[in-house]
PDB file of C-alpha atoms in Angstrom:
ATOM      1  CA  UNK A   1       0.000   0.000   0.000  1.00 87.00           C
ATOM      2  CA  UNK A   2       3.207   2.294   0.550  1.00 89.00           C
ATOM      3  CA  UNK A   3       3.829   2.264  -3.136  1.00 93.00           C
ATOM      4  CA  UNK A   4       0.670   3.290  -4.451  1.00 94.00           C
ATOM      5  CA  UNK A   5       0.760   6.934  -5.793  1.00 95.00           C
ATOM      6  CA  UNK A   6      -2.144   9.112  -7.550  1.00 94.00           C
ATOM      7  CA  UNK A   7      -3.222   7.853 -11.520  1.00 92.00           C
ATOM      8  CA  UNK A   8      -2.303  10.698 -14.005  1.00 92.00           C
ATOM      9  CA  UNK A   9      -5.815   9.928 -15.311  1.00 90.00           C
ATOM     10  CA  UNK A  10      -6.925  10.048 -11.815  1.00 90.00           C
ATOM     11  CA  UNK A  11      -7.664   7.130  -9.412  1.00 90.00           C
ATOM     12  CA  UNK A  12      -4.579   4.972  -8.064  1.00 93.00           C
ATOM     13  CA  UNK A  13      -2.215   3.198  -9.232  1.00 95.00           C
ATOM     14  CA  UNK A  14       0.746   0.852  -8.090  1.00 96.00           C
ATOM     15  CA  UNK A  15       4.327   2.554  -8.314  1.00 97.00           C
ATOM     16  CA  UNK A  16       5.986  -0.559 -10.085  1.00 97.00           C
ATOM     17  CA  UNK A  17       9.975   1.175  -9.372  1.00 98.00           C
ATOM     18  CA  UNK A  18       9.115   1.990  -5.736  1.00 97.00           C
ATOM     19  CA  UNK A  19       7.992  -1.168  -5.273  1.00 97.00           C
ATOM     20  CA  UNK A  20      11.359  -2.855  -7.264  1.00 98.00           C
ATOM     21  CA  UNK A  21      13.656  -0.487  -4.975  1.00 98.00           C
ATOM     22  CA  UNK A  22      11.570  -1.572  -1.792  1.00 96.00           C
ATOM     23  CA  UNK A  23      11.907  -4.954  -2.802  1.00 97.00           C
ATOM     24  CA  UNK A  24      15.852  -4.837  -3.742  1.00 98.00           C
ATOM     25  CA  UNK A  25      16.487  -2.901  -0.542  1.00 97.00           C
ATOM     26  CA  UNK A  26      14.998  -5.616   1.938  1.00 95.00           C
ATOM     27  CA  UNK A  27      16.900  -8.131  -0.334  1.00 97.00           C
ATOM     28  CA  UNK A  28      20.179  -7.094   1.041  1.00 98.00           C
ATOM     29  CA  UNK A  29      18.712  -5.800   4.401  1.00 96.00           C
ATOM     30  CA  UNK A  30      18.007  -9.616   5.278  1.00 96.00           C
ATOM     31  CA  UNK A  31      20.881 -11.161   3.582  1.00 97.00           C
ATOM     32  CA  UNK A  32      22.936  -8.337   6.051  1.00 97.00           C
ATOM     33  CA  UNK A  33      20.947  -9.789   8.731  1.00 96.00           C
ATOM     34  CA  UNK A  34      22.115 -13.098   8.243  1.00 97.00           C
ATOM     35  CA  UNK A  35      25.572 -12.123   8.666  1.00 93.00           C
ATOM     36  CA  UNK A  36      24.705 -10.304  12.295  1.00 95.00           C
ATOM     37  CA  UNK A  37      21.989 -12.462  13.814  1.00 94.00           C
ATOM     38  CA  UNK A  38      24.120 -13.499  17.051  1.00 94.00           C
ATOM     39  CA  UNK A  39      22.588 -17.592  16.764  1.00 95.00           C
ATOM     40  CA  UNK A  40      23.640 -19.451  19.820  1.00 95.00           C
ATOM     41  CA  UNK A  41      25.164 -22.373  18.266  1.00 97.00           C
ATOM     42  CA  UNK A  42      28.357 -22.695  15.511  1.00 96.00           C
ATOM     43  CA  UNK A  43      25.813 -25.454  13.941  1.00 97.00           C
ATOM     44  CA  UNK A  44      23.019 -23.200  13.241  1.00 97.00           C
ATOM     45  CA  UNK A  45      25.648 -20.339  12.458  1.00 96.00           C
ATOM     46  CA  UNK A  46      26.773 -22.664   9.463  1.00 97.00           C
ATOM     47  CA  UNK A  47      23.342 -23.908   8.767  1.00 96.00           C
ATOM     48  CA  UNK A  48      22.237 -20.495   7.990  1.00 97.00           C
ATOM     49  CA  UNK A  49      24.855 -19.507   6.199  1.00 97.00           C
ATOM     50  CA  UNK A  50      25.501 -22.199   3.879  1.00 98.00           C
ATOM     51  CA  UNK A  51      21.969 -21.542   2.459  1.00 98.00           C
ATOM     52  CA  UNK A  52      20.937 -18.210   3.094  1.00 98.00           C
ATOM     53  CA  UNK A  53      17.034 -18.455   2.849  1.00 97.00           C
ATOM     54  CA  UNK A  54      15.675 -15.031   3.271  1.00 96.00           C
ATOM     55  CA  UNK A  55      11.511 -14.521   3.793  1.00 90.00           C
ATOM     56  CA  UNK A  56      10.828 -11.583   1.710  1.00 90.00           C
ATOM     57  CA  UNK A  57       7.092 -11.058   1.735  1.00 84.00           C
ATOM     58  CA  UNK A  58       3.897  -8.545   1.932  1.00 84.00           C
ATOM     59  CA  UNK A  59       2.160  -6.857   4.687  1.00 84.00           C
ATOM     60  CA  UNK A  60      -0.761  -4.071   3.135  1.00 85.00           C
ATOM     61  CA  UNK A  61      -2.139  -6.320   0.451  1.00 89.00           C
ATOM     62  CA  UNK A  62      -5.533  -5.516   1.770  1.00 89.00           C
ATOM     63  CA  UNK A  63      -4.774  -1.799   2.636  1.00 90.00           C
ATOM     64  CA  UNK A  64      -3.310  -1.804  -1.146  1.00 92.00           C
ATOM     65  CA  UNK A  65      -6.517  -3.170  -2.791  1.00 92.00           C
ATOM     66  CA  UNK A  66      -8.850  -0.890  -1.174  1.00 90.00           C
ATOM     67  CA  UNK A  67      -6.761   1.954  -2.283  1.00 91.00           C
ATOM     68  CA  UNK A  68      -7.004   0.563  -5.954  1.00 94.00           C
ATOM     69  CA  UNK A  69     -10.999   0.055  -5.157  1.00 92.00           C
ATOM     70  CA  UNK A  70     -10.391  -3.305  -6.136  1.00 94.00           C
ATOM     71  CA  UNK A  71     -12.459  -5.834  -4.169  1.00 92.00           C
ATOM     72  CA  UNK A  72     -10.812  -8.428  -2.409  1.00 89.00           C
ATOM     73  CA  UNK A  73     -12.252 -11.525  -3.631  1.00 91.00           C
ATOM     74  CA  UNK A  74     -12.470 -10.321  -6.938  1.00 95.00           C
ATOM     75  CA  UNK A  75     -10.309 -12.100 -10.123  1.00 97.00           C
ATOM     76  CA  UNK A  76      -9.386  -8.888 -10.682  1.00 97.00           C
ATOM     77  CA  UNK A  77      -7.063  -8.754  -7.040  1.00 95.00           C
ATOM     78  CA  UNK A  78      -6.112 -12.565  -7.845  1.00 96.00           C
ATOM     79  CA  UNK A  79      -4.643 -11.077 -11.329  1.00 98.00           C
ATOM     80  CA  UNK A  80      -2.950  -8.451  -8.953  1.00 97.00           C
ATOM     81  CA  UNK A  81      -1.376 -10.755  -6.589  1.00 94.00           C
ATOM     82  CA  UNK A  82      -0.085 -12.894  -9.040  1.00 95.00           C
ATOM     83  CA  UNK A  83       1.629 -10.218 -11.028  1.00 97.00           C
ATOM     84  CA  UNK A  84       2.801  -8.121  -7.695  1.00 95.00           C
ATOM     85  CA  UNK A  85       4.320 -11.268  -6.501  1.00 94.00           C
ATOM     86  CA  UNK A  86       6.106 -12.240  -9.742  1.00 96.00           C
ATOM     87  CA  UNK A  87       7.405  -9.223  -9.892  1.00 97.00           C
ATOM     88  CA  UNK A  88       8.790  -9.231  -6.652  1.00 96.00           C
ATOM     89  CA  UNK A  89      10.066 -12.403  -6.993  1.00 96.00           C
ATOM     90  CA  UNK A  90      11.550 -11.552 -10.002  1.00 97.00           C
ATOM     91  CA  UNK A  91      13.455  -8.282  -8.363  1.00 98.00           C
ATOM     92  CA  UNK A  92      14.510 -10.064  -5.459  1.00 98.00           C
ATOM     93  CA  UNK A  93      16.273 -13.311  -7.884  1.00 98.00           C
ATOM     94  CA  UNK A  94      17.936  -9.863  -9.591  1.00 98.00           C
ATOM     95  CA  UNK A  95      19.203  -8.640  -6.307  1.00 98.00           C
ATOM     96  CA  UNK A  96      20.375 -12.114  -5.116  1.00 98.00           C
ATOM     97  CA  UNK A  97      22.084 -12.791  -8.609  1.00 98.00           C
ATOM     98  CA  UNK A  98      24.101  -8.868  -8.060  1.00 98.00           C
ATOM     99  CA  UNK A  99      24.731 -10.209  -4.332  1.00 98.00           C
ATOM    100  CA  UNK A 100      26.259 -13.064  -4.913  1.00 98.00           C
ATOM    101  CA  UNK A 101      28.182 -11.193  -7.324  1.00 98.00           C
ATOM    102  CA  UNK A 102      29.215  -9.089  -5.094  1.00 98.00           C
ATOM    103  CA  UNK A 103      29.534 -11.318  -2.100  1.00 97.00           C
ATOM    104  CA  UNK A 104      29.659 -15.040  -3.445  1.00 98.00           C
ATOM    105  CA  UNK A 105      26.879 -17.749  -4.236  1.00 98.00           C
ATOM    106  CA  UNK A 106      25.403 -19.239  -0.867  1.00 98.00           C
ATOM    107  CA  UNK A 107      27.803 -22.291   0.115  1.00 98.00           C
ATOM    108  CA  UNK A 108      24.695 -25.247  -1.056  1.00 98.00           C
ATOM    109  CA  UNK A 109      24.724 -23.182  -4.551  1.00 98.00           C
ATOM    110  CA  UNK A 110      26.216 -25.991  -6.648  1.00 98.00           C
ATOM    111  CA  UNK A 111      23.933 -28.761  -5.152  1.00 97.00           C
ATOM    112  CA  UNK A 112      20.615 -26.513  -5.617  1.00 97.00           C
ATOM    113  CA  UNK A 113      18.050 -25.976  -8.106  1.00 95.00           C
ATOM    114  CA  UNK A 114      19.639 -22.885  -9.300  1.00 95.00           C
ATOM    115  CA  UNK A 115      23.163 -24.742  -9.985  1.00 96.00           C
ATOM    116  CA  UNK A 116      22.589 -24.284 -13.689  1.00 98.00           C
ATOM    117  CA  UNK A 117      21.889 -20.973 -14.264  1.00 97.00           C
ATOM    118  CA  UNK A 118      23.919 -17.753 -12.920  1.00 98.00           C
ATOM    119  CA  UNK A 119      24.583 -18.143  -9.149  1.00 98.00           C
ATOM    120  CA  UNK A 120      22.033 -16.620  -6.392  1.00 98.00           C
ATOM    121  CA  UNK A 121      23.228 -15.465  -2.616  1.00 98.00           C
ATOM    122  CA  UNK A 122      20.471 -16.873  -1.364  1.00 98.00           C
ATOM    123  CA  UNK A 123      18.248 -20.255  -1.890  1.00 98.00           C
ATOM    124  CA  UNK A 124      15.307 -18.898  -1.087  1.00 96.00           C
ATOM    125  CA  UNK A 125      13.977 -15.284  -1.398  1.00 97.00           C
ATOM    126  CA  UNK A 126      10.002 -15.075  -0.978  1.00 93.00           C
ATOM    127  CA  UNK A 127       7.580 -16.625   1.829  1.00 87.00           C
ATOM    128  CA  UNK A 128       4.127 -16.026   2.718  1.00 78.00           C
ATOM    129  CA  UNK A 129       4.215 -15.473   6.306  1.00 76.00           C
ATOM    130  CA  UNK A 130       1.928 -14.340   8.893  1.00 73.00           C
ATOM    131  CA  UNK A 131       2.942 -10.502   9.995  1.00 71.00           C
ATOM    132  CA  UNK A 132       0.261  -9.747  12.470  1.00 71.00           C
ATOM    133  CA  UNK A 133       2.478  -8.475  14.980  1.00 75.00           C
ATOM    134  CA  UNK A 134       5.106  -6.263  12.375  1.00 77.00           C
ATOM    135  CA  UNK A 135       1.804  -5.234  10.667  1.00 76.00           C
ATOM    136  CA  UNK A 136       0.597  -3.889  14.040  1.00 76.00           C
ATOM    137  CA  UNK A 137       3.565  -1.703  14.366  1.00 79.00           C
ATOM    138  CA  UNK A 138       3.572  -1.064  10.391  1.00 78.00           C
ATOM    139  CA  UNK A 139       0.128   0.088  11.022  1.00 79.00           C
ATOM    140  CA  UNK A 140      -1.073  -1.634   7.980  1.00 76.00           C
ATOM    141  CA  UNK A 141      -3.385  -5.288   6.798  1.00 77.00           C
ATOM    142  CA  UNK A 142      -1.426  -8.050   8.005  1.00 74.00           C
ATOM    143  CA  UNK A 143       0.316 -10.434   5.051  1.00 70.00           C
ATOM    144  CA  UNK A 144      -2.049 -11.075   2.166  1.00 73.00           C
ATOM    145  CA  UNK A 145      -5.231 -11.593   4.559  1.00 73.00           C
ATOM    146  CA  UNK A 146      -8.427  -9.797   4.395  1.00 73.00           C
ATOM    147  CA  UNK A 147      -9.035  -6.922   6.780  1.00 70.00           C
ATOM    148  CA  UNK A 148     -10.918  -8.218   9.857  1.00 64.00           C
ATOM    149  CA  UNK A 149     -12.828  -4.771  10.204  1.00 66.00           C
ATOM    150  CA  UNK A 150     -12.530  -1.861   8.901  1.00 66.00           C
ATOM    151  CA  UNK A 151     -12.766  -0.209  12.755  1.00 69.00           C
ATOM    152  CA  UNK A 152     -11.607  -2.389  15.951  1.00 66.00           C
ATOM    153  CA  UNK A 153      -9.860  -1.920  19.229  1.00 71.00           C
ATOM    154  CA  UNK A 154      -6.917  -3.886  20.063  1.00 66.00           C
ATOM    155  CA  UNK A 155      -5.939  -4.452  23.390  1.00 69.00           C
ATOM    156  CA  UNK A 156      -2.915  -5.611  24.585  1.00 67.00           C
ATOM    157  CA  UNK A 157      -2.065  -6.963  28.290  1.00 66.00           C
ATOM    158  CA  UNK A 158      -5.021  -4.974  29.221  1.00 63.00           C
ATOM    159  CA  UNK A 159      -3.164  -1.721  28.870  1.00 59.00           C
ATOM    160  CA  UNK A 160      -4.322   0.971  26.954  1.00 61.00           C
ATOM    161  CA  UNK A 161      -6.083   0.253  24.073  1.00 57.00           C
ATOM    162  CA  UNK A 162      -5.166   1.004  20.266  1.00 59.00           C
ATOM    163  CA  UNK A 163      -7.651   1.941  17.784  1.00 59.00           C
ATOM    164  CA  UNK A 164      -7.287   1.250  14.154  1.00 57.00           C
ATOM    165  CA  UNK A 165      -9.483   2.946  11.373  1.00 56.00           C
ATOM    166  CA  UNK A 166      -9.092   2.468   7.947  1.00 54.00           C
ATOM    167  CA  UNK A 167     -10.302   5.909   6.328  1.00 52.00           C
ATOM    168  CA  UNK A 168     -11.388   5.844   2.379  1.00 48.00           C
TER     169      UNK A 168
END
């Protein structure tokens, strides 16, 4: 939803190279945090690193579709997701491909899928993962799920209460 700017013709419409910088920038953000994460064991240390699986995903898709006044179980939002996510995917292979020749193919490189083409950092880029937490800070729809409602309270430890309001 961050990368959706005003249609010259009026409406919305996605910004396609905010959305490839966005997606190039987290690339390298997680493959950096792979390199700090203090793990408590050498064996997980060299787990990690000898594949380098990254989870780039979405939080907003919801947020995004109501801003394109597209409705959420239409085909028209499953066209969407399929060519938001290939795109990603496709920009975050690019990054990984510029990584590792920058930084070197992940260690498993030569006994992976991608042996035969040009060598990646990492062997896996893009995940589908729940973000209800990170979307509560981010202050956007969680993931790729539908809103819950549009207006809710959200308590927490029975402390003060947060209100969300998603305002069309």
């Amino acid at each position: 939803a961050e990368c959706v700017v005003e249609a010259p013709e009026g409406g919305s419409e996605l910004n396609w190279q905010e959305l490839d910088r966005v997606t190039r920038v987290t690339t390298r953000f997680l493959d950096d945090v792979i390199e700090i994460n203090p793990l408590p064991l050498q064996q997980i240390v060299d787990t990690v690193r000898s594949n380098r699986r990254i989870g780039l995903g979405v939080m907003g898709w919801a947020d995004l579709i109501f801003l394109l006044a597209i409705p959420y179980d239409s085909e028209e939002a499953l066209a969407l997701g399929e060519k938001v996510m290939r795109f990603i995917n496709t920009a975050a292979h690019g990054e990984s491909q510029a990584l590792a020749a920058a930084r070197g193919a992940f260690p498993n490189f030569e006994r992976s899928i991608y042996r035969d083409g040009p060598p990646m950092r990492n062997a896996t880029l893009t995940t589908v993962a729940p973000t209800r937490t990170i979307s509560i800070i981010a202050d956007c729809s969680s993931g790729i799920e539908p809103v819950f409602a549009l207006a809710f309270t959200h308590v927490v430890d029975r402390g003060k209460p947060t209100e969300r309001k998603l305002i069309m």
